Short mmCIF file of C-alpha atoms in Angstrom, two decimals:
data_model
loop_
_atom_site.label_atom_id
_atom_site.label_comp_id
_atom_site.label_asym_id
_atom_site.label_seq_id
_atom_site.Cartn_x
_atom_site.Cartn_y
_atom_site.Cartn_z
CA MET A 1 0.00 -0.01 0.01
CA LYS A 2 1.35 3.42 -1.04
CA TYR A 3 0.27 6.82 0.19
CA ILE A 4 -0.21 10.09 -1.63
CA SER A 5 -1.07 13.72 -0.69
CA THR A 6 -4.41 15.46 -1.14
CA ARG A 7 -2.41 18.23 -2.93
CA GLY A 8 -0.62 15.84 -5.29
CA LYS A 9 2.96 17.00 -4.99
CA ILE A 10 4.72 14.16 -3.25
CA ALA A 11 5.87 10.84 -4.70
CA PRO A 12 4.00 7.88 -3.28
CA VAL A 13 5.42 6.63 0.02
CA GLY A 14 4.94 3.53 2.20
CA PHE A 15 2.94 3.33 5.44
CA LYS A 16 6.01 3.84 7.67
CA ASP A 17 7.03 7.01 5.81
CA ALA A 18 3.39 8.23 5.89
CA VAL A 19 3.29 7.84 9.67
CA MET A 20 6.58 9.64 10.12
CA MET A 21 5.73 12.45 7.66
CA GLY A 22 2.45 13.49 9.43
CA LEU A 23 1.56 16.44 7.30
CA ALA A 24 2.61 15.86 3.71
CA THR A 25 5.61 18.00 2.67
CA ASP A 26 3.39 19.76 0.08
CA GLY A 27 1.07 20.99 2.85
CA GLY A 28 -1.63 18.40 2.10
CA LEU A 29 -2.88 15.43 4.08
CA ILE A 30 -1.85 11.79 3.52
CA LEU A 31 -4.31 9.30 2.00
CA PRO A 32 -3.91 5.73 0.59
CA GLU A 33 -3.62 5.47 -3.13
CA ALA A 34 -6.57 3.03 -3.08
CA ILE A 35 -9.17 2.09 -0.49
CA PRO A 36 -9.32 -1.70 0.15
CA GLN A 37 -12.73 -3.23 -0.56
CA ILE A 38 -14.23 -5.71 1.95
CA ASP A 39 -16.75 -8.27 0.68
CA ARG A 40 -19.77 -9.43 2.63
CA GLY A 41 -18.18 -12.82 3.53
CA THR A 42 -15.20 -11.01 5.08
CA LEU A 43 -17.52 -8.65 6.89
CA ALA A 44 -19.40 -11.50 8.36
CA ALA A 45 -16.20 -13.16 9.50
CA TRP A 46 -14.83 -9.95 10.96
CA SER A 47 -18.08 -9.33 12.94
CA LYS A 48 -17.19 -12.23 15.26
CA LEU A 49 -13.63 -11.13 15.98
CA PRO A 50 -12.33 -9.70 19.31
CA TYR A 51 -11.17 -6.11 19.06
CA ARG A 52 -7.48 -6.70 18.77
CA GLU A 53 -7.82 -9.36 16.07
CA LEU A 54 -10.19 -7.09 14.11
CA ALA A 55 -7.73 -4.19 14.46
CA PHE A 56 -4.94 -6.38 13.12
CA ASN A 57 -7.07 -7.52 10.14
CA ILE A 58 -7.90 -3.94 9.13
CA ILE A 59 -4.72 -2.18 9.90
CA SER A 60 -2.60 -4.87 8.13
CA LEU A 61 -4.35 -3.97 4.87
CA PHE A 62 -2.84 -0.47 5.10
CA ALA A 63 0.48 -1.16 6.94
CA THR A 64 1.86 -3.54 4.37
CA ASP A 65 5.56 -2.70 5.11
CA ILE A 66 5.44 -3.75 8.76
CA PRO A 67 5.98 -7.49 9.38
CA ALA A 68 2.78 -9.15 10.61
CA ALA A 69 4.29 -10.31 13.89
CA ASP A 70 5.57 -6.84 14.73
CA LEU A 71 2.26 -5.21 13.85
CA LYS A 72 0.31 -7.66 16.00
CA ALA A 73 2.61 -7.01 18.98
CA LEU A 74 2.20 -3.29 18.55
CA ILE A 75 -1.59 -3.58 18.45
CA ASP A 76 -1.69 -5.98 21.41
CA ARG A 77 0.52 -3.60 23.51
CA SER A 78 -1.55 -0.57 22.53
CA TYR A 79 -4.91 -2.01 23.61
CA GLY A 80 -3.53 -3.88 26.59
CA SER A 81 -3.66 -0.52 28.38
CA PHE A 82 -7.41 -0.35 28.12
CA GLU A 83 -9.49 -1.24 31.23
CA HIS A 84 -12.42 -2.92 29.44
CA GLN A 85 -11.87 -6.37 27.88
CA GLU A 86 -13.79 -5.36 24.75
CA THR A 87 -11.73 -2.17 24.33
CA THR A 88 -14.71 -0.27 22.89
CA PRO A 89 -17.91 -1.87 24.23
CA LEU A 90 -21.37 -1.25 22.76
CA VAL A 91 -24.31 -0.69 25.14
CA LYS A 92 -27.99 0.02 24.41
CA LYS A 93 -29.86 2.79 26.23
CA ASP A 94 -33.22 4.39 25.43
CA GLY A 95 -33.41 3.04 21.91
CA VAL A 96 -29.91 4.06 20.83
CA TYR A 97 -26.68 2.21 20.93
CA ILE A 98 -23.66 3.84 22.59
CA LEU A 99 -20.14 2.96 21.55
CA GLU A 100 -18.00 3.61 24.61
CA LEU A 101 -14.64 4.89 23.35
CA PHE A 102 -13.39 6.11 26.74
CA HIS A 103 -11.83 3.03 28.36
CA GLY A 104 -8.26 4.02 27.60
CA PRO A 105 -5.65 5.63 29.88
CA THR A 106 -7.00 9.15 29.58
CA LEU A 107 -10.67 8.24 29.35
CA ALA A 108 -11.23 9.69 25.85
CA PHE A 109 -11.66 8.26 22.36
CA LYS A 110 -8.28 9.70 21.36
CA ASP A 111 -6.62 6.89 23.30
CA VAL A 112 -7.73 4.44 20.68
CA ALA A 113 -5.55 6.02 18.06
CA LEU A 114 -2.75 7.62 20.18
CA GLN A 115 -1.81 4.52 22.18
CA LEU A 116 -1.12 2.85 18.76
CA LEU A 117 0.61 5.93 17.29
CA GLY A 118 2.93 6.24 20.33
CA ASN A 119 4.02 2.64 19.95
CA LEU A 120 4.39 3.01 16.11
CA PHE A 121 6.60 6.04 16.64
CA GLU A 122 8.85 4.29 19.16
CA TYR A 123 9.10 1.20 16.92
CA LEU A 124 9.98 3.20 13.78
CA LEU A 125 12.44 5.54 15.47
CA LYS A 126 14.28 2.62 16.94
CA GLU A 127 14.38 0.88 13.60
CA ARG A 128 15.76 4.01 11.87
CA GLY A 129 18.04 5.19 14.70
CA GLU A 130 16.29 8.57 14.69
CA LYS A 131 14.76 11.02 17.17
CA MET A 132 11.52 13.01 16.89
CA ASN A 133 9.99 16.15 18.32
CA ILE A 134 6.20 15.75 18.29
CA LEU A 135 4.33 18.98 17.91
CA GLY A 136 0.55 19.08 18.39
CA ALA A 137 -2.43 21.24 19.14
CA THR A 138 -5.40 20.13 21.26
CA SER A 139 -8.84 21.42 22.14
CA GLY A 140 -8.74 19.08 25.10
CA ASP A 141 -8.49 15.36 24.73
CA THR A 142 -5.79 14.87 21.98
CA GLY A 143 -3.15 16.45 24.11
CA SER A 144 -3.54 14.21 27.22
CA ALA A 145 -3.96 11.14 25.05
CA ALA A 146 -0.86 11.99 23.00
CA ILE A 147 1.18 12.61 26.13
CA ALA A 148 -0.03 9.37 27.59
CA GLY A 149 1.02 7.55 24.41
CA VAL A 150 4.58 8.85 24.40
CA ARG A 151 5.55 9.86 27.96
CA GLY A 152 8.87 8.38 28.89
CA LYS A 153 9.38 6.73 25.45
CA GLU A 154 12.84 6.67 24.00
CA ASN A 155 13.92 9.13 21.22
CA ILE A 156 10.78 11.28 21.47
CA ASN A 157 10.02 14.75 22.87
CA ILE A 158 6.42 16.01 22.78
CA PHE A 159 5.21 19.62 22.69
CA ILE A 160 1.45 20.12 23.06
CA LEU A 161 -0.33 23.46 22.63
CA HIS A 162 -3.70 24.00 24.27
CA PRO A 163 -5.91 27.15 24.52
CA HIS A 164 -5.36 28.60 28.00
CA LEU A 165 -8.36 28.19 30.30
CA LYS A 166 -10.52 26.87 27.36
CA THR A 167 -10.18 23.11 28.19
CA SER A 168 -11.93 21.51 31.17
CA PRO A 169 -9.90 21.68 34.35
CA ILE A 170 -9.47 17.91 34.29
CA GLN A 171 -8.26 17.99 30.73
CA ALA A 172 -5.66 20.58 31.62
CA LEU A 173 -4.54 18.60 34.63
CA GLN A 174 -4.21 15.43 32.63
CA MET A 175 -1.67 17.25 30.44
CA THR A 176 0.19 19.55 32.77
CA SER A 177 0.59 17.05 35.67
CA VAL A 178 2.80 14.79 33.49
CA LEU A 179 6.33 15.71 34.58
CA ASP A 180 8.36 13.35 32.41
CA GLU A 181 11.37 15.08 30.92
CA ASN A 182 10.24 14.51 27.36
CA VAL A 183 6.86 16.19 27.90
CA HIS A 184 6.32 19.98 27.29
CA ASN A 185 2.95 21.73 27.65
CA ILE A 186 2.34 25.13 26.16
CA ALA A 187 -0.88 27.11 27.13
CA VAL A 188 -1.64 29.57 24.28
CA GLU A 189 -3.51 32.79 25.09
CA GLY A 190 -6.08 32.26 22.36
CA THR A 191 -8.39 29.60 20.79
CA PHE A 192 -7.77 26.06 19.58
CA ASP A 193 -7.68 27.42 16.04
CA ASP A 194 -4.79 29.64 17.11
CA CYS A 195 -2.98 26.58 18.44
CA GLN A 196 -3.69 24.60 15.23
CA ASN A 197 -2.52 27.45 12.99
CA ILE A 198 0.78 27.68 14.86
CA VAL A 199 1.33 23.95 14.42
CA LYS A 200 0.54 24.08 10.74
CA THR A 201 2.78 27.15 10.24
CA LEU A 202 5.73 25.37 11.87
CA PHE A 203 5.11 22.22 9.91
CA ASN A 204 5.08 24.17 6.69
CA ASP A 205 8.47 25.66 7.61
CA LEU A 206 10.19 22.82 5.85
CA GLN A 207 13.65 23.64 6.97
CA PHE A 208 12.64 23.77 10.67
CA LYS A 209 10.54 20.63 10.24
CA LYS A 210 13.57 18.73 8.86
CA GLU A 211 16.16 20.11 11.27
CA TYR A 212 14.12 19.36 14.32
CA ALA A 213 12.47 16.18 13.01
CA LEU A 214 8.95 17.33 13.69
CA GLY A 215 6.28 14.63 14.03
CA ALA A 216 2.46 14.97 14.14
CA VAL A 217 0.00 13.40 16.54
CA ASN A 218 -3.02 15.51 15.52
CA SER A 219 -5.55 13.75 13.26
CA ILE A 220 -3.53 15.11 10.37
CA ASN A 221 -1.48 11.93 10.99
CA TRP A 222 -2.86 9.12 8.83
CA ALA A 223 -2.31 6.46 11.48
CA ARG A 224 -4.72 8.29 13.78
CA VAL A 225 -7.58 8.06 11.23
CA LEU A 226 -6.70 4.46 10.45
CA ALA A 227 -6.93 3.34 14.02
CA GLN A 228 -10.41 4.95 14.36
CA VAL A 229 -11.75 3.05 11.35
CA VAL A 230 -11.56 -0.16 13.36
CA TYR A 231 -14.19 0.72 15.94
CA TYR A 232 -16.87 1.36 13.27
CA PHE A 233 -16.48 -2.18 12.04
CA TYR A 234 -16.37 -3.48 15.64
CA ALA A 235 -19.67 -1.66 16.58
CA TRP A 236 -21.47 -2.95 13.52
CA GLY A 237 -20.33 -6.45 14.38
CA ARG A 238 -21.83 -6.20 17.89
CA LEU A 239 -25.35 -5.20 16.71
CA PRO A 240 -28.09 -7.85 16.95
CA GLU A 241 -28.63 -7.55 13.24
CA GLN A 242 -25.81 -6.78 10.77
CA LYS A 243 -27.80 -4.44 8.57
CA GLU A 244 -27.38 -0.83 7.50
CA VAL A 245 -26.58 1.48 10.45
CA ILE A 246 -26.52 5.23 11.22
CA PHE A 247 -23.49 6.51 13.20
CA SER A 248 -23.96 9.69 15.08
CA VAL A 249 -20.62 11.32 15.59
CA PRO A 250 -19.96 14.49 17.70
CA THR A 251 -17.12 16.17 15.79
CA GLY A 252 -15.38 19.51 15.38
CA ASN A 253 -12.29 18.53 13.42
CA PHE A 254 -13.94 15.99 11.07
CA GLY A 255 -11.33 13.29 11.88
CA ASP A 256 -13.54 10.84 13.72
CA ILE A 257 -16.41 11.03 11.24
CA PHE A 258 -13.91 10.87 8.30
CA ALA A 259 -12.83 7.41 9.73
CA GLY A 260 -16.50 6.40 9.47
CA TYR A 261 -16.63 7.61 5.87
CA LEU A 262 -13.58 5.44 5.07
CA ALA A 263 -15.25 2.50 6.73
CA LYS A 264 -18.23 3.03 4.48
CA ARG A 265 -15.97 3.36 1.42
CA MET A 266 -14.37 0.03 2.40
CA GLY A 267 -17.77 -1.65 2.39
CA LEU A 268 -19.30 -1.35 5.86
CA PRO A 269 -23.08 -1.03 5.50
CA ILE A 270 -23.51 2.55 6.75
CA GLU A 271 -26.85 4.21 5.78
CA LYS A 272 -25.76 7.69 6.84
CA LEU A 273 -23.12 9.44 8.98
CA LEU A 274 -24.79 11.93 11.23
CA LEU A 275 -22.50 14.88 11.92
CA ALA A 276 -23.39 16.43 15.25
CA THR A 277 -21.92 19.77 16.34
CA ASN A 278 -22.38 22.43 18.99
CA GLU A 279 -22.80 26.12 18.33
CA ASN A 280 -19.50 26.12 16.43
CA ASN A 281 -21.41 24.58 13.56
CA ILE A 282 -19.35 25.29 10.44
CA LEU A 283 -19.46 21.56 9.60
CA ALA A 284 -23.23 21.35 10.03
CA ARG A 285 -23.71 24.39 7.79
CA PHE A 286 -21.43 22.71 5.22
CA VAL A 287 -23.63 19.60 5.16
CA GLN A 288 -27.01 21.42 5.32
CA LYS A 289 -26.26 24.42 2.93
CA GLY A 290 -22.84 23.99 1.42
CA ASP A 291 -21.76 26.94 3.57
CA TYR A 292 -18.15 26.49 4.69
CA SER A 293 -17.32 29.97 5.97
CA LEU A 294 -15.19 30.72 8.97
CA GLY A 295 -16.86 32.39 11.89
CA LYS A 296 -15.93 33.26 15.47
CA VAL A 297 -15.19 30.47 17.93
CA VAL A 298 -17.86 30.28 20.69
CA GLN A 299 -16.83 28.75 24.04
CA THR A 300 -19.24 25.98 25.10
CA VAL A 301 -19.58 23.07 27.64
CA SER A 302 -18.29 20.76 24.86
CA PRO A 303 -14.89 22.42 24.35
CA SER A 304 -13.31 19.66 22.16
CA MET A 305 -15.75 20.88 19.39
CA ASP A 306 -15.04 24.62 19.87
CA ILE A 307 -13.39 24.71 16.48
CA GLN A 308 -14.05 26.55 13.18
CA LEU A 309 -11.23 25.25 10.94
CA ALA A 310 -11.81 21.48 10.55
CA SER A 311 -8.47 20.20 9.37
CA ASN A 312 -9.61 16.73 8.29
CA LEU A 313 -12.28 18.05 5.94
CA GLU A 314 -9.56 18.27 3.35
CA ARG A 315 -9.36 14.53 3.16
CA TYR A 316 -13.03 14.26 2.41
CA LEU A 317 -13.01 17.06 -0.10
CA TYR A 318 -10.32 15.28 -2.06
CA TYR A 319 -12.86 12.51 -2.70
CA LEU A 320 -15.80 14.83 -3.19
CA TRP A 321 -13.77 16.59 -5.93
CA ASP A 322 -13.04 13.23 -7.62
CA GLU A 323 -9.38 13.00 -6.31
CA ASN A 324 -8.39 16.23 -8.03
CA PRO A 325 -5.35 17.63 -6.09
CA GLU A 326 -5.32 20.86 -8.07
CA LYS A 327 -8.87 21.58 -6.96
CA VAL A 328 -7.89 20.86 -3.35
CA SER A 329 -4.94 23.21 -3.47
CA SER A 330 -6.92 26.08 -5.01
CA ALA A 331 -9.81 25.66 -2.65
CA PHE A 332 -7.63 25.86 0.44
CA ALA A 333 -5.80 28.89 -1.04
CA GLU A 334 -9.29 30.40 -1.47
CA LEU A 335 -10.15 29.59 2.16
CA GLN A 336 -6.98 31.33 3.36
CA SER A 337 -7.72 34.51 1.38
CA THR A 338 -11.50 34.70 1.71
CA GLY A 339 -12.35 32.64 4.75
CA ARG A 340 -14.73 30.38 2.77
CA ILE A 341 -14.97 27.51 0.27
CA VAL A 342 -17.76 27.61 -2.29
CA PHE A 343 -19.60 24.33 -3.37
CA THR A 344 -21.91 23.73 -6.35
CA GLN A 345 -25.44 22.38 -5.86
CA GLU A 346 -24.38 19.03 -7.39
CA GLN A 347 -21.48 18.79 -4.84
CA LEU A 348 -23.86 19.60 -1.97
CA GLN A 349 -26.23 16.80 -3.13
CA ARG A 350 -23.31 14.37 -3.03
CA VAL A 351 -22.40 15.52 0.50
CA GLN A 352 -26.02 15.03 1.65
CA ALA A 353 -26.09 11.51 0.16
CA GLU A 354 -23.39 10.51 2.66
CA PHE A 355 -24.02 12.82 5.68
CA MET A 356 -26.82 14.46 7.61
CA SER A 357 -26.19 17.01 10.36
CA CYS A 358 -27.51 18.53 13.49
CA THR A 359 -26.58 21.46 15.61
CA VAL A 360 -27.12 21.11 19.40
CA ASP A 361 -26.77 24.25 21.47
CA GLU A 362 -25.55 24.43 25.04
CA ALA A 363 -29.15 24.40 26.53
CA LYS A 364 -30.06 21.30 24.62
CA THR A 365 -26.80 19.63 25.52
CA LEU A 366 -27.33 20.15 29.22
CA GLN A 367 -31.00 19.15 28.96
CA THR A 368 -30.04 15.93 27.18
CA ILE A 369 -27.49 15.01 29.85
CA ALA A 370 -30.19 15.48 32.48
CA SER A 371 -33.02 13.73 30.72
CA PHE A 372 -30.99 10.80 29.54
CA ASN A 373 -29.63 10.31 33.06
CA ARG A 374 -33.12 10.55 34.50
CA GLU A 375 -34.62 8.09 32.06
CA THR A 376 -31.86 5.49 31.84
CA GLY A 377 -29.52 6.07 34.79
CA TYR A 378 -26.71 6.54 32.15
CA LEU A 379 -24.42 9.59 32.33
CA LEU A 380 -23.30 11.30 29.12
CA ASP A 381 -20.37 13.75 28.77
CA PRO A 382 -21.42 16.92 26.91
CA HIS A 383 -19.81 15.86 23.63
CA THR A 384 -21.62 12.50 23.61
CA ALA A 385 -24.77 14.33 24.60
CA VAL A 386 -24.53 16.30 21.39
CA GLY A 387 -24.34 13.06 19.40
CA VAL A 388 -27.22 11.45 21.30
CA ARG A 389 -29.43 14.46 20.91
CA GLY A 390 -28.60 14.60 17.23
CA ALA A 391 -29.64 10.88 16.93
CA LEU A 392 -32.86 11.41 18.80
CA GLU A 393 -33.82 14.43 16.69
CA CYS A 394 -32.53 13.49 13.24
CA ALA A 395 -33.09 9.66 13.22
CA PRO A 396 -36.07 9.06 15.66
CA GLY A 397 -37.15 5.45 15.86
CA HIS A 398 -34.39 4.14 13.60
CA PRO A 399 -33.59 0.61 14.89
CA ARG A 400 -29.78 0.82 14.42
CA VAL A 401 -28.37 4.15 15.49
CA VAL A 402 -24.90 4.02 17.13
CA CYS A 403 -23.80 7.14 19.01
CA LEU A 404 -20.05 7.51 19.61
CA ALA A 405 -19.34 8.23 23.26
CA THR A 406 -16.14 10.18 23.02
CA ALA A 407 -15.21 10.83 26.65
CA HIS A 408 -15.94 9.79 30.22
CA PRO A 409 -18.45 12.19 31.87
CA ALA A 410 -16.07 12.81 34.73
CA LYS A 411 -13.73 14.71 32.39
CA PHE A 412 -16.35 17.39 32.16
CA GLY A 413 -17.53 17.46 35.74
CA ASP A 414 -18.62 21.15 35.77
CA ALA A 415 -20.99 20.66 32.76
CA VAL A 416 -22.40 17.46 34.18
CA GLU A 417 -23.02 19.10 37.54
CA ARG A 418 -24.84 22.00 35.82
CA ALA A 419 -27.03 19.40 34.08
CA ILE A 420 -27.91 16.98 36.95
CA GLY A 421 -27.21 19.06 40.04
CA ALA A 422 -24.34 16.89 41.30
CA PRO A 423 -20.81 16.22 40.19
CA PRO A 424 -20.18 12.86 38.45
CA PRO A 425 -18.17 10.28 40.50
CA LEU A 426 -14.42 10.54 39.73
CA PRO A 427 -12.81 7.33 38.50
CA PRO A 428 -9.53 6.59 40.37
CA ALA A 429 -7.34 7.82 37.44
CA LEU A 430 -8.90 11.27 37.61
CA ALA A 431 -9.30 11.43 41.36
CA ALA A 432 -5.47 10.93 41.58
CA LEU A 433 -4.85 14.16 39.68
CA VAL A 434 -6.22 16.47 42.27
CA GLY A 435 -3.47 18.46 43.92
CA LYS A 436 -0.72 17.10 41.71
CA GLU A 437 2.26 19.27 40.77
CA THR A 438 1.97 20.78 37.27
CA ARG A 439 4.30 22.25 34.62
CA CYS A 440 3.31 24.47 31.73
CA GLU A 441 4.49 27.45 29.72
CA LEU A 442 2.07 30.37 29.05
CA MET A 443 2.53 32.00 25.64
CA ALA A 444 1.02 34.50 23.29
CA PRO A 445 -0.35 33.06 20.02
CA ASP A 446 2.99 33.65 18.21
CA HIS A 447 4.51 30.89 16.19
CA GLU A 448 7.95 32.39 16.47
CA LYS A 449 7.76 32.18 20.33
CA VAL A 450 6.73 28.53 20.10
CA LYS A 451 9.47 27.83 17.53
CA ALA A 452 12.11 29.26 19.90
CA PHE A 453 10.74 27.13 22.82
CA VAL A 454 10.94 23.99 20.70
CA LYS A 455 14.54 24.78 19.76
CA ALA A 456 15.47 25.35 23.38
CA LYS A 457 13.88 22.10 24.67
CA ALA A 458 14.39 19.70 21.72
#
């Protein structure tokens, strides 16, 4: 399997090089040259597999340059850190299925990808005799999951930017209380989009990227998306009937839902992908009206979706525009200069054939947490509540709606307490954070300042 860029200006590379490259050297995002097709017989066989075996079967189709025994060991080690034997269990509540993606070390869905990516990085760096400086931006969960994936690992430093005071207190503690020498947290006085723009700017400084061996853990890294494809197949296989399904995905950066789109392209029977957003609804406007125009970021109780610039949308647009890299390049140049991308009516119809969308505001989010808890005894975090509300409003009565539960409710205790009148019980991993020593650098949203910090600490 070879990999190309959405902007068409790199020679095809293998999986190992794609992982190490992160953002393509032409500024685009990495995609496979071809998407493997899975027939019904294979789907039926896969539906009975335990999570780790399923992950090996899917990932091995894409990671063809890693020996099978090595890949299996990497997958087993990555998911051995999850507390639930099923890794991502499926439960049914109030007529909807909930795919619990929060049983990893940091209690968020990002662990599914970042435990694997951390082990992949360590394996590849050792093989190549190289070192890496990981640079990433987070709206909350990516940072702690990335740090958990690489803390203390050989040949890796990690620099994570998060928007100062715009993550939940627990999310910030999960990052800043990790004192390993190879971990560096930067709190940026701005928004997540400011953090992401700094990271992209530094990755596009090709001399700096090469000299300091920058590596990516954000969902711009292909291995992250690939790892997330697995749980769509796993959830489908755990349904009582293996028929067409709707997945409701709370998303701000389009990475998680793009993994679902890939699963559908591979042959998984997905009827629709329901894109659920909070008030920062640029993606919902894109699906409903073809309106992809940047607005102002609004701070909400679901901070991981407080995003305007959805970096993974570029991967989907590459397919929407019939794999035309010139069109991708010109559209993102247009976005940079005008703050919008324009779509034709025919393109919008194609989008709506794959996706539906729903915007869930803060009041509805809190109301959903309260009512769902009252009626089922099940506690939702605010991001999952956005997905559940989207499912109940946009696909009422559908027999197979799977809502992705992206985080443990205790990670967003303030929001949950506002909804139900009491804080959620803290699992031991989070309770242990209270009062811990922390370390973090506060910086203005200035890429030159971040660049100087990386140079000093690398």
